[in-house]
Coordinates of C-alpha atoms in Angstrom, one line a residue:
X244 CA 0.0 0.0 0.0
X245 CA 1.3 3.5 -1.0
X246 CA 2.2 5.9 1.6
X247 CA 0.5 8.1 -0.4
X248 CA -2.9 7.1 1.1
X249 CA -1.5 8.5 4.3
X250 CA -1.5 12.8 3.6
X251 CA 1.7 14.4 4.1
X252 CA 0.0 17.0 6.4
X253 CA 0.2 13.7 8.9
X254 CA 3.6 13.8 9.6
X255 CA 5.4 15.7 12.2
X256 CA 9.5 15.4 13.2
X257 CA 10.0 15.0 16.6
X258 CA 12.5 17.9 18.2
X259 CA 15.9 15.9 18.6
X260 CA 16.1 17.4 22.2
X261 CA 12.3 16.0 22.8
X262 CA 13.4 12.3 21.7
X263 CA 16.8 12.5 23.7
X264 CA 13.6 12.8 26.9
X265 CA 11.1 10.5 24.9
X266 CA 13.4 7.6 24.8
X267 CA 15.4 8.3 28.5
X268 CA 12.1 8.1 29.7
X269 CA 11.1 4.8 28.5
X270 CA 13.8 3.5 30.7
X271 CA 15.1 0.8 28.7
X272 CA 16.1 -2.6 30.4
X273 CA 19.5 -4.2 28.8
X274 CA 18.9 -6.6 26.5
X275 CA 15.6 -5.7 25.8
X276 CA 13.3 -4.8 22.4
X277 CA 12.6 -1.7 21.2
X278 CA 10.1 -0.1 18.8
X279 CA 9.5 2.8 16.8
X280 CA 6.6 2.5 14.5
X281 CA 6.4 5.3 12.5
X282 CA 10.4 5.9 11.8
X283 CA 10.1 9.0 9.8
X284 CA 13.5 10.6 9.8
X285 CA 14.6 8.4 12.8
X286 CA 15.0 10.7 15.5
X287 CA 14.0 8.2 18.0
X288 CA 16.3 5.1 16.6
X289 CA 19.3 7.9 16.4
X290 CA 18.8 8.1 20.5
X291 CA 18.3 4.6 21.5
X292 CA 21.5 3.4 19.4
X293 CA 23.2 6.4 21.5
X294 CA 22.4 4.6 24.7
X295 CA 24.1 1.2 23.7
X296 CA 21.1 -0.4 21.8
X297 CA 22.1 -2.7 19.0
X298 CA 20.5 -2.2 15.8
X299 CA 19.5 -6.2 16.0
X300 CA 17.6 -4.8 19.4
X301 CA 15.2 -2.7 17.4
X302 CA 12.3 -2.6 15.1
X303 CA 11.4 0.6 12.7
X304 CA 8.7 0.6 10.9
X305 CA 7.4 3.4 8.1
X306 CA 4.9 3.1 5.6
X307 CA 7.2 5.6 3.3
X308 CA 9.8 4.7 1.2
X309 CA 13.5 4.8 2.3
X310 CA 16.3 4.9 2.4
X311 CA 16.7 7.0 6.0
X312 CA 20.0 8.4 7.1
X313 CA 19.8 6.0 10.0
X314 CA 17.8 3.0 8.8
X315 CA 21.1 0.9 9.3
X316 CA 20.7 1.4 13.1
X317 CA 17.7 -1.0 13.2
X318 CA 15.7 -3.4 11.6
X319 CA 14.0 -0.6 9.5
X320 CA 11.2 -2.1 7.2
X321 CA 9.6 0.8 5.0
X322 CA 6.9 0.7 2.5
X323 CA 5.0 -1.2 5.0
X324 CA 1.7 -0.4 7.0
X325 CA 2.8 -0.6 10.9
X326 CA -1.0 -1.7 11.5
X327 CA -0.3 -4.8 9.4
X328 CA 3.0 -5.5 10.6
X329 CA 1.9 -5.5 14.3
X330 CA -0.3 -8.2 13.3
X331 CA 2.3 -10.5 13.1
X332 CA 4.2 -9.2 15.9
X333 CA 2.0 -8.9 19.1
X334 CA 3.9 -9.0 22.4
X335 CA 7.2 -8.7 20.9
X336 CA 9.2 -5.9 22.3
X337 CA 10.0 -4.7 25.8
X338 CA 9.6 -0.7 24.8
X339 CA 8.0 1.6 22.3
X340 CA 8.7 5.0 21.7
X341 CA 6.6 6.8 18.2
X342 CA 5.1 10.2 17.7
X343 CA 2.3 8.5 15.3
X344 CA 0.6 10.2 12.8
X345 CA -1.7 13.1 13.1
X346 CA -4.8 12.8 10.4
X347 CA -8.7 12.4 10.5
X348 CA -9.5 8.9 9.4
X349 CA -11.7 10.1 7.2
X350 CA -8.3 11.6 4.9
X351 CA -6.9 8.1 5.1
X352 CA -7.4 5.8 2.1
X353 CA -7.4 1.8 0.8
X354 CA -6.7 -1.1 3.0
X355 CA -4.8 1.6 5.8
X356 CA -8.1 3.0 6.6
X357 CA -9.8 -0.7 6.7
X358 CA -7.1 -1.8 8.9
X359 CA -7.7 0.9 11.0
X360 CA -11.5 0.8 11.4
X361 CA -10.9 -2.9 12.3
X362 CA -8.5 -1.6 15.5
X363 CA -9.9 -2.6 18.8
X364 CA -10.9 -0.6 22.1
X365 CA -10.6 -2.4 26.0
X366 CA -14.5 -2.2 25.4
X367 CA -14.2 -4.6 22.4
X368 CA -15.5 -1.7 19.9
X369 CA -13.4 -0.5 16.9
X370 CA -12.3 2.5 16.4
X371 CA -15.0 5.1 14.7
X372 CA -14.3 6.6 11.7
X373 CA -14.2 9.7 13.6
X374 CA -11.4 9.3 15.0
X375 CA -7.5 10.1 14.2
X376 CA -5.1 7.5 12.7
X377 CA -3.0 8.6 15.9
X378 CA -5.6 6.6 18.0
X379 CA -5.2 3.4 15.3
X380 CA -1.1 3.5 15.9
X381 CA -1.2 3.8 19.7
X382 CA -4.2 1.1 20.3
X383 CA -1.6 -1.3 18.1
X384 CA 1.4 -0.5 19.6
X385 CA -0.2 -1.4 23.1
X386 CA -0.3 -5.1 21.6
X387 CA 3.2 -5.2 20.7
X388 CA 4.3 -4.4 24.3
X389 CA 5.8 -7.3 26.5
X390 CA 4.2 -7.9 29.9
X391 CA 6.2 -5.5 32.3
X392 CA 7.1 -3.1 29.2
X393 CA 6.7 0.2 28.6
X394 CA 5.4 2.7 26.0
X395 CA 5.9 6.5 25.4
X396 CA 4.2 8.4 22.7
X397 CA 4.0 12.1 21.3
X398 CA 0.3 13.1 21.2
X399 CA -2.0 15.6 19.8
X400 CA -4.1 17.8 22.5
X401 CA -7.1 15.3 21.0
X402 CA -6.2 12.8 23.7
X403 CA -7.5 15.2 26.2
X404 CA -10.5 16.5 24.5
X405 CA -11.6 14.4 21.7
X406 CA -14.6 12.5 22.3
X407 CA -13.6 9.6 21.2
X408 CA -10.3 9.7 23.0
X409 CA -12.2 8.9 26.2
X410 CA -11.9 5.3 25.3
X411 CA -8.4 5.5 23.9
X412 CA -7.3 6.4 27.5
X413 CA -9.0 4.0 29.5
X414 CA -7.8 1.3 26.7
X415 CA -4.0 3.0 28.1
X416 CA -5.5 2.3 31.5
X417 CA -6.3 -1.3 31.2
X418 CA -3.2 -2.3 30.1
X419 CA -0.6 -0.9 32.4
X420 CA 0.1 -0.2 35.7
X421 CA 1.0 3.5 35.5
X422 CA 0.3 6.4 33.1
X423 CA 1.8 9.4 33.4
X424 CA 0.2 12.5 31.1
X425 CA 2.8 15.0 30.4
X426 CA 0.3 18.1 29.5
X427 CA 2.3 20.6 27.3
X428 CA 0.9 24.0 26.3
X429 CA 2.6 25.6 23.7
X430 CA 2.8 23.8 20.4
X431 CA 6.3 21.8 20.0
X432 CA 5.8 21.1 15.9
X433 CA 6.2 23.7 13.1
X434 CA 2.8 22.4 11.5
X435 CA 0.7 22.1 14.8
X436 CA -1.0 25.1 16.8
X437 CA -1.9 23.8 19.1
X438 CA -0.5 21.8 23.0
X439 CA 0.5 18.3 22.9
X440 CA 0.7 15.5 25.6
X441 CA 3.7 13.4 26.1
X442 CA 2.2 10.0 27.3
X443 CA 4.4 7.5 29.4
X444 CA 3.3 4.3 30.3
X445 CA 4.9 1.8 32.5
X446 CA 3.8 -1.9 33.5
X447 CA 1.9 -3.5 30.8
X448 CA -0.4 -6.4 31.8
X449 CA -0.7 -4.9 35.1
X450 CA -4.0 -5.1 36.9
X451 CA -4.8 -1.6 38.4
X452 CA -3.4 1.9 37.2
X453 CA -2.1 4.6 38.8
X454 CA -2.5 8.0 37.2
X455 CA -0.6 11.1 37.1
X456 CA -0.5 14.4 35.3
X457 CA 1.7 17.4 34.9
X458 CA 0.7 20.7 33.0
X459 CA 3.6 22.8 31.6
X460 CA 4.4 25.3 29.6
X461 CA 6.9 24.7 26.5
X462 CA 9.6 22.3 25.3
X463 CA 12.5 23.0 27.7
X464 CA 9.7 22.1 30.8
X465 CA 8.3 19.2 28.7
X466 CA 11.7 17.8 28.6
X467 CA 12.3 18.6 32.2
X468 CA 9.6 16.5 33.6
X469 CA 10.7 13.7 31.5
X470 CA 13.9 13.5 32.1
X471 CA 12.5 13.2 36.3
X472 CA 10.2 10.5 34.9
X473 CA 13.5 8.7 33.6
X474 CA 14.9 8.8 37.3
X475 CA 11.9 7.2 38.4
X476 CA 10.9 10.8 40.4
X477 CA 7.5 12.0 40.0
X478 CA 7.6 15.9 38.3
X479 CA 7.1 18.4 40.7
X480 CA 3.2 19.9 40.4
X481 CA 2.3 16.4 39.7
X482 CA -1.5 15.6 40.3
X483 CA -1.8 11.9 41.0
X484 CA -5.2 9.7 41.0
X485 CA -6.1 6.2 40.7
X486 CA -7.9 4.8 37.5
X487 CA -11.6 4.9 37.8
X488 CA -13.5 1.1 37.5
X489 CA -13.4 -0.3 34.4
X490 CA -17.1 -0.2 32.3
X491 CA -19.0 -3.7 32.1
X492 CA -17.3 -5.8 30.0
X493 CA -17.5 -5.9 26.7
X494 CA -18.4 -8.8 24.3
X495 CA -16.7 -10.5 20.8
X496 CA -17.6 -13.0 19.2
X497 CA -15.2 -16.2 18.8
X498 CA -14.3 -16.0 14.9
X499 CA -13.3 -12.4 15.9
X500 CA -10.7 -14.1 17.9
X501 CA -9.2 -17.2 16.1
X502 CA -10.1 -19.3 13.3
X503 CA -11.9 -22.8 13.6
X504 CA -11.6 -25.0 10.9
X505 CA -11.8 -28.7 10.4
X506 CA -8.9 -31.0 11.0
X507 CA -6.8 -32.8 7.8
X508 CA -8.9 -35.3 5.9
X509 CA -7.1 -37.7 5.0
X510 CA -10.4 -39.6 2.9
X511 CA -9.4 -43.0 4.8
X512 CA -8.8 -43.0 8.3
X513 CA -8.6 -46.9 8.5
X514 CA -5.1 -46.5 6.2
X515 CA -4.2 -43.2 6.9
X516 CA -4.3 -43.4 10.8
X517 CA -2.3 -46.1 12.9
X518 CA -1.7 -46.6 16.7
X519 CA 1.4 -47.5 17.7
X520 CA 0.9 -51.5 17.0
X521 CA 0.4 -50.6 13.4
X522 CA 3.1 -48.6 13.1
X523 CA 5.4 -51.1 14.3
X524 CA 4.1 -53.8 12.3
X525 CA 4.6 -52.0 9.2
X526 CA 8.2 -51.1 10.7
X527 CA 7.2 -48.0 9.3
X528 CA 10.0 -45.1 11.1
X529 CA 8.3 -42.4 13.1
X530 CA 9.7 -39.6 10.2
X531 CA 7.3 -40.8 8.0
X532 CA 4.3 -40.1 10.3
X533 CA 2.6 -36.8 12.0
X534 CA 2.0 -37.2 15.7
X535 CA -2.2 -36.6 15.4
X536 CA -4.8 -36.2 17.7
X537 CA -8.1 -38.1 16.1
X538 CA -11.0 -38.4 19.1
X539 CA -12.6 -35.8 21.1
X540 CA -11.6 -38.5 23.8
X541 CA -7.8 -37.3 22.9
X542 CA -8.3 -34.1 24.3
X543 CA -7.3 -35.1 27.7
X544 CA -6.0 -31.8 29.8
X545 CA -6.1 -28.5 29.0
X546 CA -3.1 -28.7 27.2
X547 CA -1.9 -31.8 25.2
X548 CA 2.1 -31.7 25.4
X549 CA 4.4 -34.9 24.7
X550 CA 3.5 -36.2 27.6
X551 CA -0.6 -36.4 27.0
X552 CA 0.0 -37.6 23.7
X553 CA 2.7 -40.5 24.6
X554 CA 0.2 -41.3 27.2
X555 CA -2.9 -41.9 24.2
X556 CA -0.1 -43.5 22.3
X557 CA 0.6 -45.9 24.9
X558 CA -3.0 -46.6 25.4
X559 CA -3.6 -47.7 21.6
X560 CA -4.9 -44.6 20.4
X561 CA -4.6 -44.2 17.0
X562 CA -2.4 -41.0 16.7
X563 CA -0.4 -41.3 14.0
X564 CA -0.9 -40.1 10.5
X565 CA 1.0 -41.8 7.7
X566 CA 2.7 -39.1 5.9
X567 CA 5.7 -39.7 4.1
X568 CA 7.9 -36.7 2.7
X569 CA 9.3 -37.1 -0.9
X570 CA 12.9 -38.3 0.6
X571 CA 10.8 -40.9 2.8
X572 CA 9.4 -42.7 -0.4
X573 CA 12.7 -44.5 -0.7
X574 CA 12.8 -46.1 2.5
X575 CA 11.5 -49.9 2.1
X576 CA 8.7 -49.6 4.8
X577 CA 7.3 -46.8 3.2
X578 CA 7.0 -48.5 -0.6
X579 CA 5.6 -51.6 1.4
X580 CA 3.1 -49.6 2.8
X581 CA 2.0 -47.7 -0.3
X582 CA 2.0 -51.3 -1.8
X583 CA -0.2 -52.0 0.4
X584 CA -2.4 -49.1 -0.2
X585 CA -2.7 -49.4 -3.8
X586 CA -3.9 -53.1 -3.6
X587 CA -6.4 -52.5 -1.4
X588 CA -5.3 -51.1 1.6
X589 CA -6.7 -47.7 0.8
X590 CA -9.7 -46.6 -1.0
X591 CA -8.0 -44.8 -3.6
X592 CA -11.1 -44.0 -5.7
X593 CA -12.7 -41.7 -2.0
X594 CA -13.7 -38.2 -3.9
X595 CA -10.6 -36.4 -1.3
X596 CA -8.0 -39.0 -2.4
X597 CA -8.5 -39.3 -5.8
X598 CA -8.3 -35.5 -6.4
X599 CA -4.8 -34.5 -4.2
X600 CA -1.3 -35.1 -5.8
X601 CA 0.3 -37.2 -4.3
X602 CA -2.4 -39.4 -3.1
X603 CA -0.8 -40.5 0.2
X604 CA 0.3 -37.0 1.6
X605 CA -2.9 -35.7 3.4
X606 CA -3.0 -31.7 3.4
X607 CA -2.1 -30.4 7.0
X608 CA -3.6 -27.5 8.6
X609 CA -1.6 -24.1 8.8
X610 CA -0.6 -23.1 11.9
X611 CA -2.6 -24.9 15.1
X612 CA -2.8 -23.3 18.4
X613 CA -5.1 -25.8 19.8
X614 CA -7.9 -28.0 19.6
X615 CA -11.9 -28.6 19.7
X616 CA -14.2 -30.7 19.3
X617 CA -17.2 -30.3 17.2
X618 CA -19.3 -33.8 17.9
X619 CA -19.2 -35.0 21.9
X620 CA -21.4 -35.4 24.7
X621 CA -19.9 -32.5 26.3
X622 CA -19.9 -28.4 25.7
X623 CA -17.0 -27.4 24.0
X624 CA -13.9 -26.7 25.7
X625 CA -10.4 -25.5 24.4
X626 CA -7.1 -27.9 24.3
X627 CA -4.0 -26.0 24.1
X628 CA -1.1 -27.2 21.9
X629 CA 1.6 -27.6 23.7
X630 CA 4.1 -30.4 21.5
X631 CA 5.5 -29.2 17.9
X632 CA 4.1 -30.6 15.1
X633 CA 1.2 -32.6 16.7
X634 CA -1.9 -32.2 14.1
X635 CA -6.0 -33.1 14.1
X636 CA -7.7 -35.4 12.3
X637 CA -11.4 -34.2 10.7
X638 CA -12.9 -36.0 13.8
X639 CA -11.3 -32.2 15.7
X640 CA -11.7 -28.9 14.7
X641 CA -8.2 -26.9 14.7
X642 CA -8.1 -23.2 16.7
X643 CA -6.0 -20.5 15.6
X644 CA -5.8 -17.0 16.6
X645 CA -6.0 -14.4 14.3
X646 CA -3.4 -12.5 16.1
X647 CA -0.1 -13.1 17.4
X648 CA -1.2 -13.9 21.4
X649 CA 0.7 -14.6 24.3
X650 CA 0.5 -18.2 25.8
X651 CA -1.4 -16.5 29.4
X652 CA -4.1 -14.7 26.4
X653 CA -4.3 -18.5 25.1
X654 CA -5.3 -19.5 28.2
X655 CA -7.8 -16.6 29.0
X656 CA -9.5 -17.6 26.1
X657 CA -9.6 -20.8 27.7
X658 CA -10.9 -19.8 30.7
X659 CA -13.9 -17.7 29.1
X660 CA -14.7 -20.8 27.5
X661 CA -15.6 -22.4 30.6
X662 CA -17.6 -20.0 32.1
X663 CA -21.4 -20.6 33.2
X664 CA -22.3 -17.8 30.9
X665 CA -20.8 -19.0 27.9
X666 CA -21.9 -22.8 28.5
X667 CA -25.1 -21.6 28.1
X668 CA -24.4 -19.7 24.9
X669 CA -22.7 -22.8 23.5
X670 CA -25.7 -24.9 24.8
X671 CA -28.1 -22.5 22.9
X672 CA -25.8 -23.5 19.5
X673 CA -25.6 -26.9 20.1
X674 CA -27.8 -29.5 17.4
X675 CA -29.1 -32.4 19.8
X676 CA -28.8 -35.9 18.4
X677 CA -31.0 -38.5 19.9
X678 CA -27.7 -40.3 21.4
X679 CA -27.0 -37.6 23.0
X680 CA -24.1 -35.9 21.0
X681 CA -23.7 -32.2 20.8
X682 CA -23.2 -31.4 17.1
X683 CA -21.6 -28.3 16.6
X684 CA -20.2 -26.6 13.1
X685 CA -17.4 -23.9 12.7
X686 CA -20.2 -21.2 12.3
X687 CA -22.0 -22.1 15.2
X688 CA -19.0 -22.2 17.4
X689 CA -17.7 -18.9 15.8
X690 CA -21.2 -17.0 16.8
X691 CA -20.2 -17.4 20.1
X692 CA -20.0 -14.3 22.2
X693 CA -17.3 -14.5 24.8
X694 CA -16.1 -11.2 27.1
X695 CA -13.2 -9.1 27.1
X696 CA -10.9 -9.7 29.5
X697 CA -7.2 -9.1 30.1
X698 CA -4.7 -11.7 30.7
X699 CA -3.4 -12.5 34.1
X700 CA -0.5 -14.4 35.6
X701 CA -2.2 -17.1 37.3
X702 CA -4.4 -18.1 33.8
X703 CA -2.6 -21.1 33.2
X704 CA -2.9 -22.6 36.6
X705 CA -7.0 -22.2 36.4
X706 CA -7.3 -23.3 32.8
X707 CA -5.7 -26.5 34.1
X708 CA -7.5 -27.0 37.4
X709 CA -10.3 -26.0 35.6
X710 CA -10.6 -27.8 32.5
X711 CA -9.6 -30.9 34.9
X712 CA -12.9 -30.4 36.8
X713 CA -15.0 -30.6 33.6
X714 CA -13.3 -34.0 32.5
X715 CA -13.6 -35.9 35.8
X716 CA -17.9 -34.5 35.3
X717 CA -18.1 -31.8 38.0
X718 CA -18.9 -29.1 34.9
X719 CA -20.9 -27.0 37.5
X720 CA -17.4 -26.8 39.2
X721 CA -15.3 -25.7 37.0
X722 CA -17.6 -23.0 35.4
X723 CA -17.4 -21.4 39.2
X724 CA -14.0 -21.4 39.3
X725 CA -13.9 -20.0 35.9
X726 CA -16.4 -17.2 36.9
X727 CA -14.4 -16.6 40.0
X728 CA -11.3 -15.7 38.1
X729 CA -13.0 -13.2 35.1
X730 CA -14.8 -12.1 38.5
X731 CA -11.5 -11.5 40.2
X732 CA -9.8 -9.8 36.8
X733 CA -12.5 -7.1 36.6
X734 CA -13.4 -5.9 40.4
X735 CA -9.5 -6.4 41.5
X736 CA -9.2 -2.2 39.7
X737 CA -12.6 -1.4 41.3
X738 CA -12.0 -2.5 45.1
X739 CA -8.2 -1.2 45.0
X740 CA -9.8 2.3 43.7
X741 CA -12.4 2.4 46.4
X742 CA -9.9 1.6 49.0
X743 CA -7.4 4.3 47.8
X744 CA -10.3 7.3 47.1
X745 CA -10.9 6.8 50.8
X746 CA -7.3 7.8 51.6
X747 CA -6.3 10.1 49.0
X748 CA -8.3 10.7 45.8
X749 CA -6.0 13.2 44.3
X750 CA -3.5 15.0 45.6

């Protein structure tokens, strides 16, 4: 996509003086990642290489083309839409630093302006088309941000009074721990008339905010009070104030989330999948097969590792899937077996055989993040993947998420799965067979609504105990515990606020 759909009018150079602040104030950790998403001239790259960071340890990104005079001091990508590229990248670096771009969405053009309409707000709304791209690149850059990291952005005086800003900063308020508003007067860009704020924002993933605000008057006080916020002081004439409760929470549906599709179909699982007896008879080498989950009985925990699956394979279960490479088609075993296959063994004349090239190589799914099944006697629940390479049968559905997640965000999902009140969403979608089995397609699980809730450390730990409960039949169980954890993620802000406004509200 051409910069071109982006007006010129958008950009603005950050003061050198103002990123020397920008980027002290970040206060980088060593070793870790860093970020600048809009590069322009590289102001911001130019200061974090003077402070020791490797060029290895930092990722620019511009949607104009290059060269820049000091692209070679990062990973600079150009010609390329940082909303697209964050995509890919979600929890990948430690710090950002960017002083976005200032236009109304509605002077932003072609698949830049879809991407950001399709940006998300802690509410689960997208971003009107009122709003500025500014608000698109600093709702993305969020995602990109380790737990524990920090952000510091360059802002218009929108973020203050802009209506739809209101959301932006409680979105900044959900995900870290403090946020401090550095509230400039005077304009600090040749192009802008108006005051700026210089955001900084420590502690992502944390679970209560602290605010705090300074108003100044021009550029040398600006940098002043960030250059206190890189000591870790607080600015004199700083107001301070805790975070107000978050809103009800939002909801998104699941196929906003992650993808469900069908597992590989292979068009003969009696030849296509062995257990380990069969594999052994054939003395066919474990190269030659995918380790493959085929029975909603095979998802056993909440995550199936090598251990789960050695456990299934041990038990007789058939979970491998016969799928020799071309180097593999040598080995003696393997021509036995196709032998086999092509005098009888397989049904070679099945519609999804006789139509793929070669015949015995079953397509695969992309990238799997976990599993689901689609036809039990049970809701729904989701299995983690936690062993490379391990694959479903078209007896599973196959999860991924649309976005680059942490493993804790995996889990959350997890969690919301099992609460009571989306059981009974996923009861309301199930088609009731008269055995008893809960039919369920891709669309119906997609339609789904779950809510929107942060990640927290202890995730893992109830996805497990939980998703153990619901296995051993005590569904009731683990649909409490469940509740009690989204429970505990969104009042945890709400009590700690109530307890601090009776001791000092602002002061």
């Amino acid at each position: 996509m051409s910069h071109e759909h982006v007006p010129q009018s958008a950009t603005v150079y950050t003061p050198p003086e103002l990123a020397v602040a920008m980027v002290a104030a970040a206060r980088g950790k060593p070793g870790a990642l860093w970020l600048d998403p809009c590069v322009g001239d590289g102001a911001f790259v130019a200061q974090m290489a003077a402070h020791g960071v490797r060029a290895a340890q930092i990722s620019a990104i511009d949607i104009a083309p290059g060269p820049g005079a000091v692209d070679d001091l990062a990973r600079t990508v150009r010609e390329t839409d940082f909303l697209e590229w964050a995509a890919e990248h979600r929890a990948s670096v430690d710090h950002v630093v960017m002083n976005p771009p200032y236009a109304a969405l509605s002077r932003v053009q072609g698949k830049l302006l879809d991407r950001a309409l399709d940006v998300r707000m802690s509410d689960g709304h997208r971003l009107p088309f009122k709003a500025n791209y500014w608000a698109a690149f600093l709702l993305t850059a969020i995602d990109c941000v380790r737990e524990g990291g920090s952000l510091v952005a360059v802002l218009p005086a929108a973020w203050d009074f802009a209506k739809y800003a209101r959301k932006v900063r409680e979105t900044v308020e959900r995900a870290f721990g403090e946020v401090i508003v550095v509230r400039c007067a005077s304009p600090l860009f040749p192009k802008v008339q108006e005051g700026v704020v210089v955001v900084v924002a420590f502690g992502r993933g944390a679970q209560s905010c602290t605010n705090r605000r300074i108003e100044v008057a021009g550029l040398t006080e600006t940098i002043a009070a960030l250059e206190q916020i890189a000591l870790g002081k607080v600015p004199p004439g700083t107001s301070t104030m805790r975070a107000f409760a978050p809103p009800p929470l939002a909801l998104r549906r699941l196929d906003e989330i992650v993808h469900i599709h069908i597992g590989a179909v292979t068009g003969d699982a009696g030849y296509f999948l062995l257990n380990e007896d069969e594999r052994r008879k054939w003395q066919l080498p474990q190269s030659t097969l995918r380790p493959t989950l085929s029975r909603s009985k095979h998802l056993v925990s909440a995550a199936i590792g090598r251990k789960e699956w050695a456990n299934l394979r041990d038990e007789g279960a058939r979970v491998w899937m016969f799928w020799p490479t071309d180097s593999a088609l040598r080995h003696r075993a393997v021509r036995a077996y196709l032998k086999h296959g092509r005098e009888g063994g397989c049904n070679l004349a099945a519609h999804k055989i006789a139509k793929r090239d070669p015949w015995h190589r079953t397509p695969l799914p992309g990238r799997v993040d976990g599993f689901m099944s689609g036809m039990s006697k049970r809701l729904p629940f989701l299995a983690l993947r936690d062993m490379p390479g391990l694959t479903a049968s078209n007896t599973l559905y196959v999860v991924r998420f649309k976005k680059r997640v942490t493993e804790a965000e995996k889990a959350t999902l997890g969690v919301l799965l099992l609460t009571s009140s989306v059981r009974r969403e996923l009861a309301r979608h199930a088609r009731v067979y008269a055995d008893g089995l809960l039919k369920f397609e891709p669309t119906d699980l997609g339609g789904v609504r779950v809510p929107v809730v942060g990640a927290r450390k202890d995730v893992v730990r109830v996805l497990r105990d939980a998703t153990a409960l619901l296995l051993a039949g005590r569904e009731a169980e683990a649909s409490a515990m469940a509740d009690a954890w989204v429970d505990g993620v969104t009042t945890s802000i709400a009590n700690e606020n109530r307890t601090a406004s009776s001791k000092w509200a602002i002061a």
